[in-house]
Short mmCIF file of C-alpha atoms in Angstrom, two decimals:
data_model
loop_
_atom_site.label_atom_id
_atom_site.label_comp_id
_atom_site.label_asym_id
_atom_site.label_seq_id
_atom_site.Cartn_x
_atom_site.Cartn_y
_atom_site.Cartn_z
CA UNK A 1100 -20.33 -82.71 -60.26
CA UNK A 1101 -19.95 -78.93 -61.42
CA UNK A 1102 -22.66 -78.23 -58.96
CA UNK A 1103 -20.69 -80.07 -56.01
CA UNK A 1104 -17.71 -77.89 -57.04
CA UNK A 1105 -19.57 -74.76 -56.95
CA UNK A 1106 -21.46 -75.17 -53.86
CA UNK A 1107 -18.27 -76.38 -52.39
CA UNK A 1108 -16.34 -72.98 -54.21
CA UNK A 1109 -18.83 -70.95 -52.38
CA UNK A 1110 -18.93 -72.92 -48.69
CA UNK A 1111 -15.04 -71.96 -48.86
CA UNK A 1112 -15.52 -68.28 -49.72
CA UNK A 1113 -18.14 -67.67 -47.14
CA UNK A 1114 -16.10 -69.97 -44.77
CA UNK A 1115 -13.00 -67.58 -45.68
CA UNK A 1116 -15.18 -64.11 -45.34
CA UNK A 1117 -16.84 -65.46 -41.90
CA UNK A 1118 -13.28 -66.11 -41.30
CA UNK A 1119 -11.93 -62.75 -41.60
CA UNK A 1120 -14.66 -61.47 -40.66
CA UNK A 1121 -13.79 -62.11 -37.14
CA UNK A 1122 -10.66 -61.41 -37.35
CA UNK A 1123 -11.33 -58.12 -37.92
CA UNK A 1124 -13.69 -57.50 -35.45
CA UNK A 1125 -11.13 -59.27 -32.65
CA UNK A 1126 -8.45 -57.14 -34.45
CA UNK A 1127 -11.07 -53.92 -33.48
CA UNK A 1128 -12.01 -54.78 -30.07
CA UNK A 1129 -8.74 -55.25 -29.00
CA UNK A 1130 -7.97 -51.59 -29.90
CA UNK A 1131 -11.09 -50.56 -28.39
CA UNK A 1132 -9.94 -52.67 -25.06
CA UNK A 1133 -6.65 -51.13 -24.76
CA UNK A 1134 -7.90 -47.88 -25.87
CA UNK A 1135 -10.66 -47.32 -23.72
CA UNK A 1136 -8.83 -48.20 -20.39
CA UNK A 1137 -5.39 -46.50 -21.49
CA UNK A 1138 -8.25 -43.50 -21.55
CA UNK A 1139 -9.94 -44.45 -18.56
CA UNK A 1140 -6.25 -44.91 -16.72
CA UNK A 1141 -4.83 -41.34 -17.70
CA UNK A 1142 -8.74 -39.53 -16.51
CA UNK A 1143 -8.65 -41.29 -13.38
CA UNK A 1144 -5.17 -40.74 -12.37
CA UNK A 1145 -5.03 -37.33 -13.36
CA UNK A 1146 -8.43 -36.77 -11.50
CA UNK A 1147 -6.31 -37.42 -8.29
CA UNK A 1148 -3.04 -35.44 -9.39
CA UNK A 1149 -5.73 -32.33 -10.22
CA UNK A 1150 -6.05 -32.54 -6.61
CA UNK A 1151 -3.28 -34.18 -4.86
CA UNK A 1152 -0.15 -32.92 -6.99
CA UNK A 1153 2.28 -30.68 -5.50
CA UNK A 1154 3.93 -29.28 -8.22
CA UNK A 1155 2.19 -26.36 -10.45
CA UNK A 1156 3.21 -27.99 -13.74
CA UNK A 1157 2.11 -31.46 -12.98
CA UNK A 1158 -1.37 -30.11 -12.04
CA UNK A 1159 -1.55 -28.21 -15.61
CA UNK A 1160 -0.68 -31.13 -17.07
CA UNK A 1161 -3.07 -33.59 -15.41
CA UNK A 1162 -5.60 -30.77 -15.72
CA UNK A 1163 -5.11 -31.21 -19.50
CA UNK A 1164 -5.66 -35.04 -19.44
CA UNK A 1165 -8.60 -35.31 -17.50
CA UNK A 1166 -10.23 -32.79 -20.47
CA UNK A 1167 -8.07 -33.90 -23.59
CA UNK A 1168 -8.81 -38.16 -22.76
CA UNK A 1169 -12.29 -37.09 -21.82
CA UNK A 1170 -12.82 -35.69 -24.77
CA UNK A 1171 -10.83 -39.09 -26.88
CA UNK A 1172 -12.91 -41.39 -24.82
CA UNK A 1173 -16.35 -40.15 -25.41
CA UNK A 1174 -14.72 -39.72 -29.35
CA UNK A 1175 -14.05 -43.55 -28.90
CA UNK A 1176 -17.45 -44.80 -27.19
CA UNK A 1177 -19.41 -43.49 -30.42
CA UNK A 1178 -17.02 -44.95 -32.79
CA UNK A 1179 -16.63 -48.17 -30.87
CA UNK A 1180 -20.25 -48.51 -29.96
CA UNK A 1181 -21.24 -47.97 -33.93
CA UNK A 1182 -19.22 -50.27 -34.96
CA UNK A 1183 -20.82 -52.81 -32.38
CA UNK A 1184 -18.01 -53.62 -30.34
CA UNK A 1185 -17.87 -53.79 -26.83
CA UNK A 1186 -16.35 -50.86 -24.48
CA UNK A 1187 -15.01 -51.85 -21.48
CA UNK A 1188 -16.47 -49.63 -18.19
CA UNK A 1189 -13.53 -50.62 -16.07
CA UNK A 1190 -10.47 -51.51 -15.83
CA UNK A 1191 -8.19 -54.17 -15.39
CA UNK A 1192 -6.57 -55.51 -13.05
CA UNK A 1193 -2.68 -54.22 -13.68
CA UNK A 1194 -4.05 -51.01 -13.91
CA UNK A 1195 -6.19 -50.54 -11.35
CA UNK A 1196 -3.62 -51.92 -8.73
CA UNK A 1197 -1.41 -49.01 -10.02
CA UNK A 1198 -4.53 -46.13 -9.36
CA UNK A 1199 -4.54 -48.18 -5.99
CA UNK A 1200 -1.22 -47.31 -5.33
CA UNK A 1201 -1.05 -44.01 -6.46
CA UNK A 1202 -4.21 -43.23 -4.25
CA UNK A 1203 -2.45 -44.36 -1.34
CA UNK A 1204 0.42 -41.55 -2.26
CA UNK A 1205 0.34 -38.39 -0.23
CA UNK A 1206 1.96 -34.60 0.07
CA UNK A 1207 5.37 -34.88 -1.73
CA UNK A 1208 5.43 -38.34 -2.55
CA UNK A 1209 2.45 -37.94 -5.06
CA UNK A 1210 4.11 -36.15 -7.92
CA UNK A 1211 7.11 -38.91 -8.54
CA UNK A 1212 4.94 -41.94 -8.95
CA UNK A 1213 2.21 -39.81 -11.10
CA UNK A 1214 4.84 -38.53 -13.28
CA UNK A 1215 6.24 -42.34 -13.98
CA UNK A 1216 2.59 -43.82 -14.42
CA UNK A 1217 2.13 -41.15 -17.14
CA UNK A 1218 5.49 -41.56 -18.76
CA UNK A 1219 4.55 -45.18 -18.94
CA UNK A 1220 1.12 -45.02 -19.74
CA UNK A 1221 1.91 -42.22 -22.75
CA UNK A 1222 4.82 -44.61 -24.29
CA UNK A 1223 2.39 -47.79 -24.64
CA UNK A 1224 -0.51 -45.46 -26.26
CA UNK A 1225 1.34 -43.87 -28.91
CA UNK A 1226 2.51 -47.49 -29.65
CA UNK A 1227 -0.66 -48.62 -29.98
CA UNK A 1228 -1.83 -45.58 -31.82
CA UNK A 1229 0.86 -45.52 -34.19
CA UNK A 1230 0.42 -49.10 -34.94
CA UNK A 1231 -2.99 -48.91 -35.46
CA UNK A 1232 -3.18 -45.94 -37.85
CA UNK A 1233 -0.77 -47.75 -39.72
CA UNK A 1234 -2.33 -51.27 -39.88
CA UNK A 1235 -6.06 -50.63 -38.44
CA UNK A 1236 -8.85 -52.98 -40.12
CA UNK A 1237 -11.37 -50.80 -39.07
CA UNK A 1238 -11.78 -47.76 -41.21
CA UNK A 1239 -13.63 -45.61 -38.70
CA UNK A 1240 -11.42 -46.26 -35.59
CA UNK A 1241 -8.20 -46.07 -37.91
CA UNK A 1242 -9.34 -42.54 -38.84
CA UNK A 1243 -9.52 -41.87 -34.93
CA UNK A 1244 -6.32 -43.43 -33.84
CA UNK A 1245 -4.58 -40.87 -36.72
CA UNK A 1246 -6.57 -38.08 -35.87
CA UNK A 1247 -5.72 -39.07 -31.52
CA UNK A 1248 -1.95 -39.32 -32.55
CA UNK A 1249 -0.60 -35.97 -32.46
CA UNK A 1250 -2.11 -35.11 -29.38
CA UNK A 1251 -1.05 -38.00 -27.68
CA UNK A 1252 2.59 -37.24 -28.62
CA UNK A 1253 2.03 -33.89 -27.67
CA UNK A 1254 1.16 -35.12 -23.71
CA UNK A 1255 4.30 -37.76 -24.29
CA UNK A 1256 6.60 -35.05 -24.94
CA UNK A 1257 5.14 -32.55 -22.34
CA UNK A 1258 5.19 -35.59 -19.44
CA UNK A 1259 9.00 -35.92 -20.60
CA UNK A 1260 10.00 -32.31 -20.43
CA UNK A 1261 7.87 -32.42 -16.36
CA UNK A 1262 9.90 -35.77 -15.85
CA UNK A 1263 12.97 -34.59 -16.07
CA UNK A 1264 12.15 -31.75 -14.15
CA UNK A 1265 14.39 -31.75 -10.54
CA UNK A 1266 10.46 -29.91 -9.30
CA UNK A 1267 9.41 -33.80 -9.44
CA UNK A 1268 11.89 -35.25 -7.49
CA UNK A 1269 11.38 -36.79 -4.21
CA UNK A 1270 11.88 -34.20 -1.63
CA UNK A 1271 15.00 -34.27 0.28
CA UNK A 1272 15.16 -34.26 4.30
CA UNK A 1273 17.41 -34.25 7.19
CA UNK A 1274 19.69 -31.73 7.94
CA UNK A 1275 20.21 -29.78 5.63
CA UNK A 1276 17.65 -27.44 5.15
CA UNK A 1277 18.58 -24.08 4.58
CA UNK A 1278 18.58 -21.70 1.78
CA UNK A 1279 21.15 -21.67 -1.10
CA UNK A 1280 22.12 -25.23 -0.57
CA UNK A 1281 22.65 -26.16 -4.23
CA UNK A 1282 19.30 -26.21 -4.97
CA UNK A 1283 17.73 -28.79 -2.47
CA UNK A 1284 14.52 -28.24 -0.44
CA UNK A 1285 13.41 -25.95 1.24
CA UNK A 1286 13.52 -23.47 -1.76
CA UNK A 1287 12.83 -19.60 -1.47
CA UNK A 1288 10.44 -18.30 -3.48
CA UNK A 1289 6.56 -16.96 -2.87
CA UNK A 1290 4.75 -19.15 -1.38
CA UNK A 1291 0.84 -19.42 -1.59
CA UNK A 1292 0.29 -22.20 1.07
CA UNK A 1293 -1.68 -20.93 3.66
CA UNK A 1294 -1.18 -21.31 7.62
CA UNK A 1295 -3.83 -24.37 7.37
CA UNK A 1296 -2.82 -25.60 4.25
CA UNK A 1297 1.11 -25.77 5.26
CA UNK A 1298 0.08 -27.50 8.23
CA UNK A 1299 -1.97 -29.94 6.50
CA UNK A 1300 0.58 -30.86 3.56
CA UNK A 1301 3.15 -31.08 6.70
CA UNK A 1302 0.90 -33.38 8.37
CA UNK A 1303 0.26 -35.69 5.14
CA UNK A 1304 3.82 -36.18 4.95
CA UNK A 1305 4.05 -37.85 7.49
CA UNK A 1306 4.70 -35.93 10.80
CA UNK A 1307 2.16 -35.29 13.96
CA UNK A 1308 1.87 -32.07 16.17
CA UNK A 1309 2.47 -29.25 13.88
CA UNK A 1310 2.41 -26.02 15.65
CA UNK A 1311 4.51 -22.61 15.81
CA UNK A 1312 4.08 -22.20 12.26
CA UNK A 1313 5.60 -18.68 10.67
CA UNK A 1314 6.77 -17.70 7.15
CA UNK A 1315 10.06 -16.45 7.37
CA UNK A 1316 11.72 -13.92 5.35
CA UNK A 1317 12.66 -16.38 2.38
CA UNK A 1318 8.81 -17.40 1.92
CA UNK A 1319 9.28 -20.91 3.93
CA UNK A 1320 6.99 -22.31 6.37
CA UNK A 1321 8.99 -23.14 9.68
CA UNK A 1322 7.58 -24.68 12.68
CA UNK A 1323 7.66 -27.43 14.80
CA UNK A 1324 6.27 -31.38 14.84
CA UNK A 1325 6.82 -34.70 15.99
CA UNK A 1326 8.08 -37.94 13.88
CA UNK A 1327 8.82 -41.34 14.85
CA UNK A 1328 8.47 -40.00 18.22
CA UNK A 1329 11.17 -37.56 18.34
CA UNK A 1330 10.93 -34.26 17.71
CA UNK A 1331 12.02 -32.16 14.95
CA UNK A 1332 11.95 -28.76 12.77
CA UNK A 1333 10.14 -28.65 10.01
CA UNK A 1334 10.30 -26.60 6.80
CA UNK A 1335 7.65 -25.92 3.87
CA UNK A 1336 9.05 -24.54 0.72
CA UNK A 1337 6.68 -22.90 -2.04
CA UNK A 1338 6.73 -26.27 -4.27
CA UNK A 1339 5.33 -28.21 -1.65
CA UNK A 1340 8.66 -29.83 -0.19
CA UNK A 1341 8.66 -30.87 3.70
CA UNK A 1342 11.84 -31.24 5.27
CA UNK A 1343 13.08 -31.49 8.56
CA UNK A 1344 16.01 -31.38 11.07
CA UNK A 1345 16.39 -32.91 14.46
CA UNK A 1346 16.60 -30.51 17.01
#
């Protein structure tokens, strides 16, 4: 009979370890799954914006992701990978419909949506981050979610400070296009945008037959183009910002 109780005493305990056993490891790869494409999300996106972005902070910033989550991911990968849990090499399905979407974002309507994906994206990590640290069941990948945090909050507040920025804002057009207008597009200041490159961010916003471009005395790009078959002025402020006025 004791020997019935003990082999039943141990049964339990192992059934109990075996038990929590994989709850940690689900508890782990979870983490790891969110992680990973949370990391994979903010390279990816900010791969485009390094490109794409009009605005000179929002390419620093994305600049900085692409390097900082890199650098997490790979960080991750070993951990994860150690610890034999699965790392997931793509991702899923809500977020790649929003890297869809943002890829199909051109000239001055690229910034806005970038800026809100990262907002988002930043808000949900340092949730799952913080929570982690706090209540991780895996020692290793605790120790990394603690050691990620600060930096994450760091790109959280940064993408907050850019966000509220007006230089994110959708451009403005119509009609009202000139200089000291309360601070709406086109803006003086030095502008770097070549002949070819004003033409081309005027073209990817969405107008056809560019031509007569010249720099005028407040450093904006004026010239003429066609949209929804009318024609129109266009203007090219140092920021990036394409506006027009129908002639």
């Amino acid at each position: 009979m004791r020997n019935r109780l003990l082999i039943a005493s141990v049964s339990g305990a192992a059934l109990i370890a075996l038990s929590w056993s994989a709850f940690a490891a689900d508890t782990s790869q979870d983490f790891v799954n969110k992680a990973a494409v949370g990391g994979m999300f903010e390279v990816e996106t900010s791969r485009l914006a390094d490109g794409a972005a009009q605005d000179a902070a929002v390419k620093d910033f994305a600049h900085t992701m692409v390097t900082d989550h890199t650098a997490a991911n790979t960080k991750l990968k070993a951990i994860a990978e150690k610890g034999n849990l699965t790392v997931p090499t793509a991702l899923d399905d809500q977020h790649q419909a929003q890297l869809d979407k943002l890829k199909d974002a051109k000239g001055a309507s690229f910034d806005q949506p970038y800026v809100k994906m990262q907002r988002d994206a930043h808000k949900e990590a340092v949730s799952l981050f913080e929570s982690y640290a706090k209540d991780g069941d895996n020692a290793a990948l605790k120790a990394f979610a603690g050691e990620t945090l600060p930096t994450l909050k760091m790109h959280q507040e940064k993408i907050e400070t850019i966000g509220s920025d007006t230089a994110v804002q959708p451009a403005a057009s119509g009609t009202d296009d000139a200089s000291g207008n309360g601070g709406k597009p086109p803006l003086p200041g030095a502008n770097s945008f070549t002949e070819g490159q004003a033409k081309d961010r005027i073209q990817e916003a969405g107008y056809s037959d560019v031509s007569a471009l010249a720099k005028d005395d407040s450093g904006i790009w004026r010239g003429q183009a066609r949209k929804d078959g009318k024609s129109v002025s266009v203007a090219l402020d140092y920021k990036g910002n394409v506006t027009s006025a129908s002639k």
